[in-house]
Every structure is written in structure tokens, then in C-alpha cells.
Amino acid sequence: MSPFSKSLKAIEKELIQSKKKPKDLVLFYKNFLKKELHHLRMEGALGASGKSIARKRAELFMVILTHMWEMALEQLFSPMAFEEPSVALVAVGGFGRKELSPASDIDLLFLYDPQKGAEDVIYELIHKILYFLWDIGLDVGHSTHQLEEIIAWANKDLQTKTALLDADLICGSKQLWERFQRIFEPSCINGKEKEFIEWRLEDLKEQHKKYGATVLVQEPNIKWGCGGLRDYQSLFWIARIKEKITQREQIISEKWMELKDWEKLENAYDFLLRVREELHFLEKRKFDLLTLGSQGKIATALGYPQKDILARVEEFMRHFYDHALQIYLIANTTAQAIAAQKKGFLSKGRTGKPFGSFSIENHSLEVVNPEKLTENPLLILKAFSFIQRWGLKIGPTLKIQIKNRLHLINANFLRRRDVRNLIRLIFSRKGQVGEVCRQMHEIGLLGKLFPEFAPLRCLVQHEFFHRYTADEHTLKAIEVIDALLGAKEAPYKNFASLFHQLQSPFILYLAILLHDTGRAANRRKHHEELSAVNAMNAAKRLRLSAEELSDLIFLVDQHLLMGQIAVRRNLEDEETILDFARRVGSQQRLDMLLLLTFADQEGTGESKNWTSWKNLLLWELYHQTSRALANREEFIIERRKSIEQIKEKTKARLSSRIDEEEVEAHFNNLPLRYFQTFSEEAISIHIELIHRFFMNQIDSSSNVLAPVVKWIDKPELDHSEVIVVTWDRLGVFSRICGSFSMLGLSILSADIHTRNDGIVLDIFKVCTSNKEFAAKEQYKNAFCKILEKAFLSESFDITEQLAKNRTITKEDYEGEFPTSITFDQDSSKKYTILDIQTPDKPALLYRISNALLELGIEIVSARIATEKGAALDTFYVLNKNGEKIVKEEEIKEILRNIRKAAGI
């Protein structure tokens, strides 16, 4: 008798002896269940294994169901006339496997034989049991079938057949259960093995694809994701179908798996069950997605000791990924071997079409004699060169054999010339590097070949845009470069020609592999510096030439530079381009840096981050820098073309509509920077808007303080340009920003200009929250109304209105990120560049601009971005004297004001 049965009987006996036999059976079961489930919860908190708790929970419900069954029989049949009806209560699915998590389905099959008893009596018994279960609050899945029906249905529906593979008798007719056992295998399995196994493997493939196609997603699915519980379970279903293995330990005894791999597999499965236990308690429902918001809570519940929450999550998730990778590799490799009937594949060589030490079987590379790998470890690397060259997969035998010989890949091996040459060859094949790197990394070989990369394995990244772990992000970035070869779709096709022109991609691929290796040292900031050190070590080992070494170190050390300048700096500022060109140094480096920048951003997994706006900025920076690299003097001359020439062309363009005096005033009242920033066409549009604003000043029917707005849709660039003309006054910029925010629009950039005569000319590029252009017909009228209220009504409080309108969407990031406020004095000779990175909040930009305004800080231009809950804002600023902000006391005062106003 199980401990649960003893406990239940003891409580029942005590109640009977005290003459308090429960009239309310529902309350009796509820109290018993509550007590025992609490005990299980305490066992888990004290460190009990996931498998033991899941098994005990299943046994608990089996005991309750057995007791209910007996009570129901007593109520329905008199003791004298009692004859057990021919019906069996069967647990199926996870319940039948004796694996129940807190919110798992309790799936029941009522199996009956109508020839042995009246159906109405059987149905009355079934209904009584179900009503008991429902009354005590259990959500059960159930079906009722005759023996022939369930066999026929299992042959029609493979999900049902799978559930029946784990079926177990709870109580009821043993004879009927034994009949089912005798019939099930010959009727549902024999002769149907191929159909089931093909469906099982294809279903796994589809589920993997649905949940990220890699173990290393930021928010893994414990049950269905790669390396999840279903991978482990599928191994034993396939073993049962193909090899008639009914006990898990037979996997070892029949030589399908080595003992050390079995232990890794079982430990990994136990860990995932333990995590699932805590996740169900946390969510209070059946939920298997390990979200960013839940990871810290589960790490704490599991007793991870790190004081810092991010460090605690990192350690927990590293363990999770390690275990999931073991399941993914061991379970799936063994399942595929069993499916292909490769018994003894752990020690035997293959007999497919041979060439040298290898053979090809089913488009997979296998080894003829595994001992040859020990005698000559170079064959390990040659195997992957063959796999890459011919587009093969690594076979299950070769995979396990190499995994068991990774200790042969040591420092002496890596110093060999033939090894260096083979690594160079593998990383020089355009469009073929990503897949072979992924296969090497899966078994741990990539980290052996590049020890600098090894610590990235399963490393969680607490950043705004990364969907994957650091190692998976790197592999994705390499695959992005591969995808450029022959690409026909945007944005890939835009970069394809650059990649095609690159004579050798070796340094580019190597730079991508190493670019984030500095993250492993817990360097939250400036990880690129340590990555460059790692690249130096790898370069020495590979004996790179001086030019290759220089290019590699530059690419790794500066891999963030181009993206940051494109998005967060004023590309119309001549200094920005010339300084960037000086740091890049050559056209080839520029080409490789552009490709690396694209791959790095696209490889985050957040494809929506790569917008047409970003694409436009990056290419603008590339083309301008290319011109500066080709001929610096010509570039400067072109940038400083005659203002008089522009003025005369503008006068000619506007001659029929606007007096020359107005054009002269525009050119006399704005600095050189403005005319270098905008085209003659744009300048003409600005003058026309200012003319309209002046006309409103003499129109008695117009409000002289009302701004003039021009809205230009640019759907091909995924943004709209909004030009605002008004009188200079306190808080103009912040009120305009607030008006956009009230409509839910994101500001991509802002060019702020104030003429000497007090006219404000501000140009904004805006988009929707979906990164699409903000259609004029939908947004302009509403924007103008809000803006007029903001300028004309003293009682109109934008902060208050924004707080009312603000809604947090699911896309808002669940985690918290540290705020960063920096002052860049080097990137511009004329301006201090203020960079702010912080979690987004209602009216944040409005509050920041107001905080600067209070100190008399002039915002000359700005780049504004809000992505995935993160505000990434850059301001070009001057102090109230029109000078750069360099004094320490000024900087401290600005920091205090911004933090106070924005609540950061």
C-alpha cells in the first residue's frame, strides 16, 4: 500500500471511529488533496527531484481515484449482490507515465465491455466518478470507449496512439485491462512502425520550428521547445514502437546509449521537470513558456544564491540551457539511430558508400572505423570540411564518436599547421560557414577550436534587443552573412553585392565569431575591448598576417561603431563623417564593417529592429564615408559648396511665389550647418512654410501663436516627415514631442533650428509603433489640434494627458535595465553630445527636454528612438552661453535634473 493510500485510510478510519463519517465526501477529498499537495510542495522546496515529485503527484491522484471508485461501487451496488462491472479506469498520457506537474492534464480513459454488464449501470458509475472529480475542483480530460472502439480510434489518430503507449490501469477490471494489453500491440503497432515514427519525428520538427528552432532562445518552451520534455519522451515512444523497449533502462542494456550519456539525459530531464514544477506554481495554470519575467522568480525559488538578480538569472538559465542541450543532442541522436535501426551505432562503424575513413548514408556523413579518429584527430576537422563542402549532416554515430573524443582537441593540436590551414579553409567558403559552425557547436567542437568562444555557450544576454543567448546570436549572425550569397529580397539583397565583391570572407567570418566573446567576462559595458583581446589571441594561434591581424582587431573592437554613429549621430555634421573615415581607414574595412553591423543587428532575432529608417541611415553613412575615404579634400569641398550658389538657385525656384527679401532673410538668419544638412528642394519647402506662417500673422482670422505644420508621408522609407514652424518660446521642442507621444507616434530624429529673428523651424521624422510611416490623413489633423492646445492653452498639461493615454503593450520589455547617461565631448568640436539609454516611461522625452530647458540648455538637434521598451535618445546640446558643456558642476547639475524630472 502506497503512503498516500495509508494516509487516506487512516483519515477515513479516524473519522469512522469518532462517529463523524463525512457526509460531505467532496469536503473530505478536498481537504485530503490540499494537505498532500502541500506536502509535495514542501518536498520540492527542500530539494526533492523533479521526477520524484511528478511521480508522487500522479500516485496521489491514482489513490484518490481508486478510493472514489470503491466508494462509488459501494453506493451503486449492495454488498450481497455485488459483481464487479466490466469497466476499467485507465490513466493515459503523462498521468499514465506517472509524471504530473502541478497544472498537468489528468487524462482518463473509461474502458468498458458492454457484453459483461448493462451499459446504463456502467455509465452511472462513470458519471459518479466524474462528478466527484469536478466537485473537488479537478479539470480532467476523459473519454469512454469500448475496447474495439479505442483500438480503431488509435489507428486513425496518432495522438491517441501516443497517449495509449503510456496507459496504465488505475482500478477496475483487470481482465479487461489485460485484454487491452494483448490486443494493443499487434493491432496498433505491428506493421505500423514506420508511419508512427515518421509522424513523431516530423511533429517534433514542426514544434521546434514553432518555438525558435534552437535550444538557445531567450524565452524557451519547457515542453515543446528544442531540448524540451517532448524530445525526451519521443525517444522512448520511438524505442517502444521500433524496438519493443518498455523499460527505460533497456536503452542502456541494449547498447543504444552509454551509461554516462544516460545519466546526463536523466539529470537533464529531472531538472526540466523541477523547473516546470515551479513555473506552474508561479503561473497558477498550465503554462510552459519560461518568460523573462518568470526567470528571476524561478531562479530564486530554486535557491540560486547570487545576490544580484541578473547574475542569479544568468546562472539559472545557463544550467537550463546546458540541460536542454543534453536532451536535444542525446535524445534526438539516439531516436534517429533507433528509427534507422542503427543498433550498436555507438561503437560500430558504418557500411554506407565509403570514401577514405568516412561513408555517406542518407545524406549524412558517418565514420567507417571510429578508432581512426583517435589515431588521427585531424580527421575530426576533415569530417566537418566534407560536411560543409557537400552540404551533408553529421550522422549519429560520427556525432557521438567525435563528442567522446573532444579531449583530443588540445593546445598542441591547434598549433599544427595542417589544423590552421583546415580552419582557414572552412571559414573561407562563402555562404557555407553558418551551418557547419552550428553542427560543430552542437557537439562542443567549436569551443574547442576557438577556446575564446567556449565561455559564450548558453550565456544569457540582458539587453534590449537580443532574443538569443550569446552563442546562438553569434551563429545567427554568421548565418545572416551566408544568406547574402545570391539574396534577392530586401534588406539582404542590398548587402549582397558587397559580400560578392569581398575577395576572401575569412576575416569577416572570424570577426563575427569572436565579436561578442568579451561578454563572457560579465563586462556589461565595453565588452568589445575584451573581445579584441580574445581576437588577438586567436590571431596569434592562427598565424594571421599583419594586415589580417589589423583588420580582425579593428572589426572586433569597433563592431558597434557604425551602428551607433548611423542611428545616434548627426550624419550631416562634416566632423562626424571625417572622424569615422579616419577611424575606418580603408574601403575594404568599411565594406566588412557594414556587413558585420548588418549581421550583428539582424542576428539578434528581433527582425523588426531592422527598419527602412535604419537601413537608410546606415547606407547614408557608408556612402558619405566612401567618398571621404576616396578623396578627403573633394569631400570637404563638396560639403562646403557655395551658400551663395544655393541661395540663387532657391530664389529662382521660388521667384513666382516669394519675394527675394524673404529668401535673403532665411539665409542670413541660419547657420552654415543648416544649409549643409538640407537639399535645395527642402530649403525651398521650409521658406514657403515660414512665408505661410508670416501670412497668418497679418490675417485677422488666424491665431498668430498657432504653428504651421507640413506633413509629408514617405511610406517607402517607413516614416513621415513633419515640419513645424512657430515663434520661439519656452518649451517649444518638449511640447511638440509631447504632442507626438499623445498620438502614440515614435520620433526617429529631430532637427531643431531657431532663426535669429525668433522663428523656430523643427523637422521631425516619425513612425508608428509598428515601425511604419504615420499616414497624413490619419494623424495630421489630430496632431495639429493637440499642438495648438499645447501652445495656446495655459491649462493644457501634456504630462497629465500622456499619463491618461499611456497603455503598456505586451511588446514592452518585462525586465528592468540600468539607466545610462553619458556626455560625449570628442565626437563633435562644436557640441556636447548627450546620450541617454533608459527604460521608456510615459512622457519621458517631454520630461527630459523640460529638464534641459529649466537649466537653459539648448537642444540643437536630436536622434530619438524607442524600441522594445527602451528609450535610446541622443541630444546635441550647448549651454546657455552657446558653448559646449564641459564644466563638471554643469554636468552634475544636468544629471540631477534629468534623473529627477524623468524619475530615473
mmCIF file of N, CA and C in Angstrom, residues 32 41 63 142 146 167 242 250 261 299 303 325 362 388 429 452 454 504 561 630 698 749 765 774 842 859 861 883 895:
data_model
loop_
_atom_site.group_PDB
_atom_site.id
_atom_site.type_symbol
_atom_site.label_atom_id
_atom_site.label_comp_id
_atom_site.label_asym_id
_atom_site.label_seq_id
_atom_site.Cartn_x
_atom_site.Cartn_y
_atom_site.Cartn_z
ATOM 1 N N PHE A 32 -8.160 16.346 2.027
ATOM 2 C CA PHE A 32 -7.074 15.381 1.876
ATOM 3 C C PHE A 32 -6.118 15.813 0.756
ATOM 4 N N ARG A 41 4.587 20.116 -2.161
ATOM 5 C CA ARG A 41 5.172 21.444 -2.384
ATOM 6 C C ARG A 41 6.363 21.651 -1.453
ATOM 7 N N VAL A 63 -4.465 7.175 -6.116
ATOM 8 C CA VAL A 63 -5.034 6.730 -4.844
ATOM 9 C C VAL A 63 -6.427 7.322 -4.647
ATOM 10 N N HIS A 142 -11.259 13.295 -20.315
ATOM 11 C CA HIS A 142 -11.749 11.915 -20.216
ATOM 12 C C HIS A 142 -12.418 11.485 -21.514
ATOM 13 N N GLN A 146 -15.454 1.454 -25.800
ATOM 14 C CA GLN A 146 -15.326 0.001 -25.792
ATOM 15 C C GLN A 146 -13.934 -0.350 -26.315
ATOM 16 N N ALA A 167 -0.321 4.210 -21.275
ATOM 17 C CA ALA A 167 -1.502 3.878 -20.480
ATOM 18 C C ALA A 167 -1.157 2.958 -19.310
ATOM 19 N N LYS A 242 9.682 0.877 -32.172
ATOM 20 C CA LYS A 242 10.648 0.249 -33.087
ATOM 21 C C LYS A 242 11.324 -0.972 -32.486
ATOM 22 N N GLN A 250 16.380 -0.264 -20.553
ATOM 23 C CA GLN A 250 16.765 -1.128 -21.665
ATOM 24 C C GLN A 250 17.554 -0.369 -22.735
ATOM 25 N N ASP A 261 26.018 9.010 -20.882
ATOM 26 C CA ASP A 261 25.016 9.808 -21.592
ATOM 27 C C ASP A 261 23.633 9.600 -20.988
ATOM 28 N N ALA A 299 14.456 31.233 -10.501
ATOM 29 C CA ALA A 299 15.834 31.103 -10.005
ATOM 30 C C ALA A 299 15.870 31.264 -8.486
ATOM 31 N N GLY A 303 16.593 28.355 -5.338
ATOM 32 C CA GLY A 303 17.671 28.534 -4.375
ATOM 33 C C GLY A 303 18.991 29.006 -4.927
ATOM 34 N N LEU A 325 20.289 21.291 -23.859
ATOM 35 C CA LEU A 325 21.199 20.874 -24.930
ATOM 36 C C LEU A 325 21.518 19.385 -24.832
ATOM 37 N N ASN A 362 22.223 8.215 -46.189
ATOM 38 C CA ASN A 362 21.040 9.081 -46.074
ATOM 39 C C ASN A 362 21.420 10.553 -45.939
ATOM 40 N N GLN A 388 30.682 20.361 -44.865
ATOM 41 C CA GLN A 388 30.477 21.702 -45.408
ATOM 42 C C GLN A 388 30.508 21.689 -46.936
ATOM 43 N N ARG A 429 34.816 29.571 -47.063
ATOM 44 C CA ARG A 429 33.834 29.144 -48.060
ATOM 45 C C ARG A 429 32.586 30.014 -47.952
ATOM 46 N N GLU A 452 38.304 30.889 -27.032
ATOM 47 C CA GLU A 452 37.741 32.206 -26.693
ATOM 48 C C GLU A 452 36.214 32.205 -26.810
ATOM 49 N N ALA A 454 34.240 29.437 -26.341
ATOM 50 C CA ALA A 454 33.618 28.441 -25.462
ATOM 51 C C ALA A 454 32.804 29.038 -24.313
ATOM 52 N N SER A 504 38.066 37.554 -49.969
ATOM 53 C CA SER A 504 38.102 36.438 -49.020
ATOM 54 C C SER A 504 37.271 36.808 -47.798
ATOM 55 N N LEU A 561 30.535 50.410 -33.654
ATOM 56 C CA LEU A 561 30.747 51.816 -34.006
ATOM 57 C C LEU A 561 29.812 52.296 -35.110
ATOM 58 N N ALA A 630 37.788 58.072 -50.402
ATOM 59 C CA ALA A 630 38.309 58.169 -51.772
ATOM 60 C C ALA A 630 39.102 59.458 -51.968
ATOM 61 N N ILE A 698 -0.660 88.351 -40.289
ATOM 62 C CA ILE A 698 -1.388 89.547 -40.722
ATOM 63 C C ILE A 698 -2.838 89.221 -41.089
ATOM 64 N N SER A 749 14.026 61.057 -35.449
ATOM 65 C CA SER A 749 15.057 62.097 -35.385
ATOM 66 C C SER A 749 14.386 63.459 -35.323
ATOM 67 N N LYS A 765 11.253 63.274 -38.022
ATOM 68 C CA LYS A 765 10.913 62.045 -38.741
ATOM 69 C C LYS A 765 10.236 61.129 -37.734
ATOM 70 N N ALA A 774 3.628 57.240 -40.592
ATOM 71 C CA ALA A 774 2.422 57.728 -39.925
ATOM 72 C C ALA A 774 1.592 58.497 -40.950
ATOM 73 N N PRO A 842 6.032 56.904 -19.597
ATOM 74 C CA PRO A 842 5.149 57.915 -20.149
ATOM 75 C C PRO A 842 5.767 59.312 -20.054
ATOM 76 N N ILE A 859 18.939 72.586 -27.085
ATOM 77 C CA ILE A 859 18.985 71.346 -27.865
ATOM 78 C C ILE A 859 19.080 71.737 -29.331
ATOM 79 N N SER A 861 20.074 69.581 -32.006
ATOM 80 C CA SER A 861 19.463 68.509 -32.796
ATOM 81 C C SER A 861 19.362 67.278 -31.917
ATOM 82 N N GLU A 883 27.927 77.468 -25.594
ATOM 83 C CA GLU A 883 29.203 76.750 -25.601
ATOM 84 C C GLU A 883 29.004 75.283 -25.239
ATOM 85 N N LEU A 895 22.698 66.111 -14.829
ATOM 86 C CA LEU A 895 22.385 64.736 -14.439
ATOM 87 C C LEU A 895 21.303 64.705 -13.358
#
